[in-house]
Coordinates of C-alpha atoms in Angstrom, one line a residue:
M281 CA 178.3 3.0 147.8
A282 CA 179.0 0.6 150.7
E283 CA 177.4 -2.3 148.9
D284 CA 179.3 -1.6 145.7
A285 CA 182.6 -1.4 147.7
I286 CA 182.0 -4.8 149.4
L287 CA 181.0 -6.7 146.3
G288 CA 183.7 -5.0 144.2
F289 CA 186.4 -5.9 146.7
L290 CA 185.3 -9.5 146.9
Q291 CA 185.6 -9.8 143.1
N292 CA 189.4 -10.0 143.3
K293 CA 189.9 -10.9 147.0
D294 CA 188.9 -14.0 148.9
E295 CA 187.9 -12.3 152.1
I296 CA 187.3 -9.1 154.1
P297 CA 189.0 -10.1 157.3
N298 CA 187.7 -7.3 159.5
S299 CA 184.7 -5.0 158.7
E300 CA 186.1 -2.2 160.9
N301 CA 189.4 -2.0 159.0
F302 CA 187.5 -2.2 155.7
A303 CA 185.3 0.7 156.8
L304 CA 188.3 2.8 157.7
D305 CA 190.0 2.1 154.3
F306 CA 187.0 3.1 152.3
G307 CA 186.0 6.0 154.5
V308 CA 182.6 4.6 155.3
G309 CA 181.0 4.4 158.8
H310 CA 181.3 1.0 160.4
D311 CA 177.5 0.9 161.2
E312 CA 176.7 1.4 157.6
I313 CA 179.0 -1.4 156.5
V314 CA 177.5 -3.7 159.1
N315 CA 174.0 -3.1 157.9
V316 CA 174.9 -3.7 154.3
I317 CA 176.8 -6.9 155.2
R318 CA 173.7 -8.2 157.0
S319 CA 171.5 -7.5 154.0
L320 CA 173.9 -9.2 151.6
H321 CA 174.2 -12.1 153.9
G322 CA 170.4 -12.5 154.0
F323 CA 170.3 -12.8 150.2
R324 CA 173.4 -15.2 150.3
L325 CA 175.5 -12.9 148.2
V326 CA 178.1 -13.1 150.9
D327 CA 178.8 -15.3 153.9
A328 CA 179.5 -13.3 157.1
Q329 CA 181.1 -14.6 160.3
D330 CA 180.7 -12.7 163.6
I331 CA 183.8 -11.1 165.1
R332 CA 183.5 -10.2 168.8
R333 CA 186.1 -8.2 170.7
E334 CA 185.9 -7.1 174.3
R335 CA 187.9 -4.3 175.8
W336 CA 188.0 -2.1 178.8
V337 CA 187.3 1.6 178.5
L338 CA 187.3 4.5 181.0
T339 CA 184.1 5.8 182.5
E340 CA 183.6 9.6 182.7
E341 CA 185.0 9.5 186.3
G342 CA 187.9 7.4 185.1
K343 CA 188.7 9.9 182.3
T344 CA 188.8 12.7 184.8
Y345 CA 191.2 10.9 187.1
A346 CA 193.4 10.0 184.1
A347 CA 193.7 13.7 183.3
V348 CA 194.1 15.3 186.8
G349 CA 195.1 12.3 189.0
S350 CA 193.3 10.0 191.4
P351 CA 191.4 11.5 194.4
E352 CA 193.9 10.0 196.8
F353 CA 196.8 11.5 195.0
Q354 CA 195.0 14.9 194.8
L355 CA 194.5 14.8 198.5
F356 CA 198.1 13.7 199.2
S357 CA 199.4 16.6 197.0
A358 CA 197.2 19.0 198.9
V359 CA 198.8 18.1 202.2
P360 CA 202.0 20.1 202.7
P361 CA 205.0 18.4 204.4
E362 CA 204.3 20.2 207.7
G363 CA 200.6 19.0 207.6
I364 CA 197.4 21.0 207.4
A365 CA 194.2 21.5 209.4
R366 CA 191.5 19.1 208.5
E367 CA 188.9 21.8 208.0
E368 CA 191.3 23.8 205.8
L369 CA 192.0 20.8 203.6
Q370 CA 188.4 20.1 203.2
K371 CA 187.8 23.6 202.0
K372 CA 190.6 23.3 199.4
M373 CA 189.1 20.2 197.7
D374 CA 185.9 19.2 196.0
P375 CA 183.6 17.4 198.6
A376 CA 183.3 14.2 196.5
V377 CA 187.0 14.1 195.7
Y378 CA 187.8 14.7 199.4
K379 CA 185.6 11.9 200.6
I380 CA 187.0 9.3 198.2
G381 CA 190.6 10.6 198.6
C382 CA 190.5 10.3 202.4
Q383 CA 189.4 6.6 202.2
Q384 CA 192.0 5.6 199.6
A385 CA 194.9 7.7 201.0
I386 CA 194.4 6.2 204.5
K387 CA 194.1 2.7 202.9
N388 CA 197.4 3.3 201.0
K389 CA 199.0 4.6 204.3
W390 CA 199.9 7.9 202.6
V391 CA 198.4 10.2 205.3
E392 CA 197.4 10.2 208.9
M393 CA 194.2 11.9 209.8
A394 CA 193.8 13.1 213.4
K395 CA 190.6 14.7 214.7
T396 CA 191.7 18.2 213.6
H397 CA 194.9 17.7 211.7
V398 CA 196.1 15.8 208.6
S399 CA 199.8 14.9 208.0
R400 CA 201.8 12.9 205.6
K401 CA 203.1 9.5 206.5
V402 CA 205.3 9.2 203.4
Q403 CA 207.3 11.9 201.6
H404 CA 206.5 10.7 198.1
A405 CA 203.5 8.9 196.5
N406 CA 203.1 7.2 193.1
D407 CA 199.7 7.7 191.5
R408 CA 199.3 4.1 190.3
V409 CA 195.6 4.5 189.5
K410 CA 196.3 7.3 187.0
D411 CA 199.0 5.2 185.4
L412 CA 196.7 2.2 185.0
L413 CA 194.0 4.4 183.6
L414 CA 196.3 5.8 181.0
R415 CA 197.6 2.4 180.0
I416 CA 194.0 1.1 179.5
Q417 CA 193.2 4.3 177.5
D418 CA 196.2 3.5 175.2
G419 CA 195.0 -0.1 174.7
E420 CA 197.9 -1.7 176.7
A421 CA 197.4 -4.9 178.7
V422 CA 196.8 -4.7 182.4
N423 CA 196.7 -7.6 184.9
Q424 CA 193.4 -9.0 186.1
E425 CA 193.9 -7.9 189.7
D426 CA 194.3 -4.3 188.7
I427 CA 191.3 -4.6 186.3
D428 CA 189.1 -5.9 189.2
A429 CA 190.2 -3.0 191.5
L430 CA 189.4 -0.3 188.9
K431 CA 186.1 -2.0 188.1
R432 CA 185.1 -2.0 191.7
R433 CA 185.7 1.7 191.8
K434 CA 183.6 2.1 188.6
L435 CA 186.5 3.8 186.8
I436 CA 186.3 1.3 183.8
I437 CA 183.6 -0.6 182.1
Q438 CA 183.8 -3.4 179.5
Q439 CA 182.9 -2.5 176.0
V440 CA 181.9 -5.1 173.4
W441 CA 182.8 -4.5 169.8
K442 CA 181.0 -6.5 167.1
G443 CA 182.0 -6.8 163.5
F444 CA 182.2 -9.3 160.6
S445 CA 184.6 -11.2 158.4
V446 CA 183.1 -11.6 154.9
K447 CA 183.5 -14.1 152.0
K448 CA 181.7 -14.7 148.8
G449 CA 178.3 -16.4 149.2
P450 CA 176.6 -19.0 146.9
N451 CA 174.6 -16.2 145.2
Y452 CA 177.5 -13.8 144.8
A453 CA 177.3 -11.3 142.0
L454 CA 179.1 -8.0 141.3
K455 CA 175.8 -6.2 141.3
R456 CA 172.8 -7.2 143.3
K457 CA 169.7 -7.8 141.2
R458 CA 166.7 -6.3 143.0
A459 CA 163.9 -8.8 143.3
A460 CA 160.5 -7.4 142.4
T461 CA 157.8 -7.5 145.1
D462 CA 154.8 -6.5 143.0
L463 CA 153.5 -7.4 139.6
T464 CA 152.2 -4.1 138.2
R465 CA 150.0 -3.2 135.2
E466 CA 153.0 -1.6 133.5
N467 CA 155.0 -4.9 133.8
L468 CA 152.1 -6.7 132.0
Q469 CA 151.8 -4.0 129.3
R470 CA 155.6 -4.0 128.6
G471 CA 155.9 -7.7 128.8
D472 CA 159.0 -7.5 131.0
W473 CA 157.3 -9.6 133.7
K474 CA 158.8 -12.6 132.0
E475 CA 162.3 -11.5 132.9
L476 CA 161.5 -10.2 136.4
E477 CA 162.9 -12.1 139.4
F478 CA 160.3 -12.0 142.2
K479 CA 161.1 -12.0 145.9
E480 CA 160.1 -15.1 147.7
Y481 CA 157.3 -15.0 150.2
N482 CA 158.3 -15.5 153.8
F483 CA 155.4 -17.4 155.2
G484 CA 157.0 -17.5 158.6
A485 CA 157.2 -13.7 159.0
K486 CA 154.9 -12.1 161.5
G487 CA 152.5 -9.5 160.2
Q488 CA 151.4 -6.3 161.9
P489 CA 150.0 -6.8 165.4
V490 CA 146.2 -7.2 165.3
E491 CA 144.4 -4.5 167.4
G492 CA 141.9 -6.5 169.3
G493 CA 139.2 -5.2 171.6
H494 CA 139.9 -4.6 175.3
L495 CA 137.5 -4.9 178.1
H496 CA 136.9 -1.8 180.2
P497 CA 138.0 -2.1 183.9
L498 CA 134.4 -1.3 185.0
L499 CA 133.0 -4.1 182.8
K500 CA 135.5 -6.6 184.2
V501 CA 134.4 -5.9 187.8
R502 CA 130.8 -5.9 186.7
R503 CA 131.2 -9.4 185.1
Q504 CA 132.9 -10.7 188.3
I505 CA 130.1 -9.4 190.5
Q506 CA 127.6 -10.8 188.1
M507 CA 129.2 -14.2 188.4
I508 CA 129.0 -14.0 192.3
F509 CA 125.3 -13.4 192.1
L510 CA 124.9 -16.4 189.7
Y511 CA 127.0 -18.6 191.9
M512 CA 124.6 -17.7 194.8
G513 CA 121.5 -18.7 192.7
F514 CA 120.2 -15.2 191.7
E515 CA 118.3 -14.3 188.6
E516 CA 119.0 -11.1 186.7
M517 CA 116.2 -8.5 186.5
P518 CA 115.6 -6.7 183.2
T519 CA 117.0 -3.2 183.6
N520 CA 116.7 -1.9 180.0
N521 CA 114.4 1.0 180.9
F522 CA 116.5 4.1 181.8
V523 CA 113.3 6.2 181.7
E524 CA 110.9 5.4 184.5
S525 CA 107.8 6.9 185.9
S526 CA 107.7 8.6 189.3
F527 CA 105.2 6.0 190.4
W528 CA 107.6 3.0 190.1
N529 CA 110.6 5.0 191.1
F530 CA 109.1 6.7 194.2
D531 CA 105.4 6.1 195.0
A532 CA 105.5 2.3 194.8
L533 CA 108.4 2.3 197.2
F534 CA 106.4 4.2 199.8
Q535 CA 108.4 7.4 199.3
P536 CA 106.3 10.5 199.9
Q537 CA 105.7 13.0 197.1
Q538 CA 107.2 15.9 199.2
H539 CA 110.5 13.9 199.7
P540 CA 113.6 16.0 198.8
A541 CA 114.8 13.3 196.4
R542 CA 111.8 14.1 194.1
D543 CA 113.0 17.7 193.6
S544 CA 114.4 18.8 190.2
H545 CA 117.7 19.6 192.0
D546 CA 118.2 15.8 192.7
T547 CA 116.3 14.1 189.8
F548 CA 116.3 14.5 186.0
F549 CA 112.7 14.9 184.8
L550 CA 111.8 14.4 181.1
K551 CA 110.2 17.2 179.0
V552 CA 109.1 14.8 176.2
P553 CA 107.3 12.6 177.0
S554 CA 106.7 14.3 180.3
T555 CA 104.2 11.8 181.7
T556 CA 103.4 8.1 181.5
K557 CA 100.0 6.7 180.4
M558 CA 100.5 3.0 181.5
L559 CA 100.0 2.3 185.2
P560 CA 98.0 -0.6 186.9
E561 CA 95.0 1.4 188.1
D562 CA 93.9 -0.9 191.0
Y563 CA 97.5 -1.0 192.3
V564 CA 97.7 2.8 192.0
E565 CA 94.6 3.2 194.1
R566 CA 96.1 1.0 196.8
V567 CA 99.3 3.0 196.8
K568 CA 97.4 6.2 197.0
E569 CA 95.4 4.9 200.0
I570 CA 98.6 3.8 201.9
H571 CA 100.2 7.2 201.3
E572 CA 97.2 9.2 202.4
S573 CA 95.5 7.1 205.1
G574 CA 97.9 4.3 205.9
G575 CA 96.9 0.6 206.4
Y576 CA 98.4 -2.7 207.4
Q577 CA 99.0 -1.2 210.9
S578 CA 100.7 1.9 209.3
R579 CA 99.5 5.5 209.7
G580 CA 100.7 6.5 206.2
Y581 CA 101.9 10.0 205.6
G582 CA 98.6 11.8 205.9
Y583 CA 98.8 14.1 202.8
D584 CA 96.9 14.7 199.6
W585 CA 98.5 12.3 197.1
K586 CA 98.5 13.6 193.5
R587 CA 98.3 11.4 190.5
E588 CA 100.0 14.1 188.4
E589 CA 103.2 13.7 190.4
A590 CA 103.1 9.9 190.1
N591 CA 102.8 10.2 186.3
K592 CA 105.9 12.3 185.8
N593 CA 108.7 10.6 183.7
L594 CA 112.3 10.7 184.9
L595 CA 115.7 9.1 184.5
R596 CA 115.6 6.4 187.2
T597 CA 117.5 7.4 190.3
H598 CA 118.0 3.8 191.5
T599 CA 117.5 0.3 190.2
T600 CA 115.0 -0.3 193.1
A601 CA 112.4 1.0 190.6
V602 CA 113.1 -2.3 188.7
S603 CA 112.7 -4.2 191.9
S604 CA 109.3 -2.7 192.6
R605 CA 108.1 -3.8 189.1
M606 CA 109.5 -7.3 189.6
L607 CA 107.9 -7.7 193.0
Y608 CA 104.5 -6.5 191.7
A609 CA 104.7 -9.0 188.8
L610 CA 105.6 -11.7 191.3
A611 CA 102.5 -10.8 193.4
Q612 CA 100.2 -11.4 190.5
K613 CA 100.9 -15.1 190.5
P614 CA 100.9 -17.9 193.1
F615 CA 103.8 -17.0 195.3
I616 CA 107.2 -18.7 194.8
P617 CA 110.4 -17.5 196.5
K618 CA 112.8 -15.6 194.3
K619 CA 116.3 -14.2 194.4
Y620 CA 116.9 -11.3 192.0
Y621 CA 119.9 -9.0 191.2
S622 CA 120.6 -6.1 188.8
I623 CA 123.7 -4.1 187.8
D624 CA 122.9 -1.1 185.6
R625 CA 123.0 2.7 185.3
V626 CA 121.1 5.2 187.4
F627 CA 121.0 9.0 187.2
R628 CA 121.2 11.7 189.8
N629 CA 121.3 15.5 189.3
E630 CA 124.5 15.9 191.3
A631 CA 127.5 18.2 191.0
V632 CA 130.4 16.3 189.3
D633 CA 133.6 16.0 191.3
R634 CA 136.3 13.3 191.8
T635 CA 133.9 10.9 193.6
H636 CA 130.5 11.8 192.0
L637 CA 129.0 11.7 188.5
A638 CA 125.5 12.5 187.2
E639 CA 125.3 8.9 186.1
F640 CA 126.8 5.8 187.7
H641 CA 126.1 2.1 188.2
Q642 CA 124.1 0.5 191.0
I643 CA 124.4 -3.1 192.1
E644 CA 121.3 -4.4 193.8
G645 CA 120.3 -7.8 195.2
L646 CA 117.0 -8.9 196.8
I647 CA 115.6 -12.1 198.2
C648 CA 111.8 -12.6 198.5
D649 CA 110.7 -15.5 200.8
R650 CA 108.4 -16.4 203.7
G651 CA 109.6 -15.6 207.2
L652 CA 112.9 -13.8 206.4
T653 CA 114.5 -11.9 209.3
L654 CA 117.2 -9.3 209.8
G655 CA 119.5 -12.3 210.7
D656 CA 119.0 -13.7 207.2
L657 CA 120.0 -10.4 205.7
I658 CA 123.2 -10.2 207.7
G659 CA 124.1 -13.8 206.8
V660 CA 123.5 -13.2 203.1
L661 CA 125.6 -10.0 203.2
Q662 CA 128.4 -11.8 205.0
D663 CA 128.4 -14.4 202.2
F664 CA 128.1 -11.9 199.3
F665 CA 130.8 -9.5 200.5
S666 CA 133.2 -12.3 201.5
R667 CA 133.1 -13.4 197.9
L668 CA 134.2 -9.8 197.0
G669 CA 137.2 -10.2 199.4
M670 CA 135.6 -8.1 202.2
S671 CA 135.3 -10.4 205.2
K672 CA 135.4 -7.7 207.9
L673 CA 131.9 -6.2 208.0
R674 CA 130.0 -3.9 210.4
F675 CA 126.4 -2.7 210.2
K676 CA 125.0 0.6 211.4
P677 CA 121.3 1.4 211.8
A678 CA 120.0 3.8 209.1
Y679 CA 116.8 5.3 207.6
N680 CA 115.3 4.6 204.2
P681 CA 111.7 5.4 203.2
Y682 CA 111.1 1.9 201.8
T683 CA 113.1 -0.3 204.2
E684 CA 112.6 -0.9 208.0
P685 CA 114.9 -1.9 209.6
S686 CA 117.7 -0.4 207.5
M687 CA 121.5 -0.9 207.8
E688 CA 124.5 0.8 206.3
I689 CA 127.3 -1.7 205.5
F690 CA 130.9 -0.9 206.4
S691 CA 134.0 -2.9 205.6
Y692 CA 137.5 -2.5 207.0
H693 CA 139.9 -1.2 204.3
E694 CA 143.4 -2.6 204.8
G695 CA 144.9 0.1 202.6
F696 CA 143.2 3.1 204.3
K697 CA 143.4 1.3 207.8
K698 CA 139.9 2.4 208.5
W699 CA 136.2 1.4 208.2
V700 CA 134.6 2.6 204.9
E701 CA 130.9 2.5 203.9
I702 CA 130.4 0.1 201.0
G703 CA 126.6 -0.2 200.7
N704 CA 123.1 0.1 202.1
S705 CA 120.6 -2.6 203.0
G706 CA 117.3 -3.3 204.7
M707 CA 114.0 -5.2 204.8
F708 CA 111.2 -3.8 202.5
R709 CA 108.4 -2.2 204.5
P710 CA 104.9 -3.8 204.6
E711 CA 103.5 -0.5 203.3
M712 CA 105.4 -1.3 200.1
L713 CA 104.9 -5.1 199.8
L714 CA 101.3 -5.6 200.9
P715 CA 99.6 -3.2 198.4
M716 CA 101.3 -5.2 195.7
G717 CA 99.3 -8.3 196.8
L718 CA 102.2 -10.3 198.3
P719 CA 101.2 -12.7 201.2
E720 CA 101.5 -11.1 204.7
D721 CA 104.2 -13.6 205.8
V722 CA 106.4 -12.8 202.8
R723 CA 109.5 -10.7 203.6
V724 CA 112.0 -9.1 201.2
I725 CA 115.6 -8.4 202.2
A726 CA 117.7 -6.2 199.9
W727 CA 121.0 -4.4 199.6
G728 CA 122.7 -2.1 197.1
L729 CA 126.1 -0.7 196.4
S730 CA 128.0 1.3 193.7
L731 CA 129.9 -0.5 191.0
E732 CA 132.4 2.4 190.6
R733 CA 133.7 2.4 194.1
P734 CA 135.1 -1.2 194.2
A735 CA 136.4 -0.8 190.6
M736 CA 138.3 2.4 191.7
I737 CA 139.8 0.6 194.7
L738 CA 140.8 -2.5 192.6
N739 CA 142.5 -0.3 189.9
G740 CA 144.1 2.3 192.2
I741 CA 142.0 5.1 190.7
D742 CA 141.1 8.1 192.9
N743 CA 139.1 10.1 190.4
I744 CA 135.9 8.6 189.1
R745 CA 136.2 10.6 185.8
D746 CA 139.3 8.6 185.0
L747 CA 137.2 5.4 185.1
F748 CA 133.9 6.4 183.6
G749 CA 132.9 9.1 181.2
P750 CA 134.4 11.0 178.2
K751 CA 137.8 11.6 179.8
V752 CA 138.8 8.0 180.2
D753 CA 142.3 7.2 179.0
L754 CA 142.1 4.4 176.4
G755 CA 145.6 3.4 177.4
L756 CA 144.2 2.5 180.8
I757 CA 141.8 0.0 179.2
K758 CA 144.6 -1.7 177.2
R759 CA 147.0 -1.9 180.2
N760 CA 144.3 -2.9 182.7
P761 CA 145.0 -6.4 184.2
I762 CA 142.4 -9.1 184.6
C763 CA 140.0 -8.5 187.5
R764 CA 140.2 -11.1 190.2
L765 CA 137.8 -10.9 193.2
G766 CA 137.7 -13.2 196.2
L767 CA 135.5 -15.8 194.7

């Protein structure tokens, strides 16, 4: 209807001077007219020129004052000729109107406000604000000084009106011919494709946004930590075996078979296959000996070591099981120093809460060389964690079955304003290393930490289930910024 009206009007007229007046004359909404004009202009059936008009309109507060009077005039009118107690006047008026009215009435020198009494300073007052608002409402001109004053009081705002003036375009026609966008089977069968006018392709138009992949926040932090290890000259250990035997996970690490961590309440044991059949027998015998009777200046644990316990399959509880395999393989060749790291999943039979999951990621680093000391471990930890942006470190003595001495690592958290534990470390015990066949002067320093904790801190997440697991919000992955650690 609007399109027919515009094209029909231009058939006998040179121009539509104002789209708003045209809309009123034809009883069509101005927004509808504007949309049609834009479409016709795009196909060059008409030429449209922008019309822009600015005017001042009343805000809701301004409309109220135009109806009932300005706050200062309301306050002046509420004060009788003999005056009134300030507390009584305050009760008679709306608190907001009273507050504004007091300021403006005193500024206009209409009233005098003592500590407890309010009196008039003039007998009559003219509500000029209301008069100005009514003039603006009626579309009358008001000088700039008054406009500025009303604008400062937020009683008026500027409204921009946009419309068009319209003339015939180079492709003008009384009826728009719809361009075809598809060549159909029916067009070919009927033969009318010869008369069809096809819409031109717009090769500059943008298509639908391509949904690309997004890196998970945990993977971003993992990649950055991996790069830190590589910068420091470490090699990555193969961590593709989630299923491990109790031997490599516990026994090879000089962890006794009656240790609480080997209970089903703490570890996931496999039903099928329940046991392993591939263990290096000579090494197994040396591990059994060190557990039962000791050796290498160690008393051992003095218990009856059972092969059946060592054969049990489980979901590895730490990536140190991989470290024990790598060190054993290293001991079977002429010794060369090595620096290894790993970042992968481990599994614990723990209750799930906001800071614990049954599976999580462990970061582990170790250095194997001759004559290493606890000072070397502290120095490496200072270097490693400073690259993570954690330069304030403290160390606390701790106990681990397979390291001695052992240290918990603490860092000062600027956000929490306190020291928080960030990892564990130590030197692997001779009872673990010497049965493998490593030389007696070889020492191994190692440390480990969680991947989830730094990722949660960096992304401001306080519930681990929002970061890892089936409840992760995919929107978080898309919105997550690039991870930048203190490299």
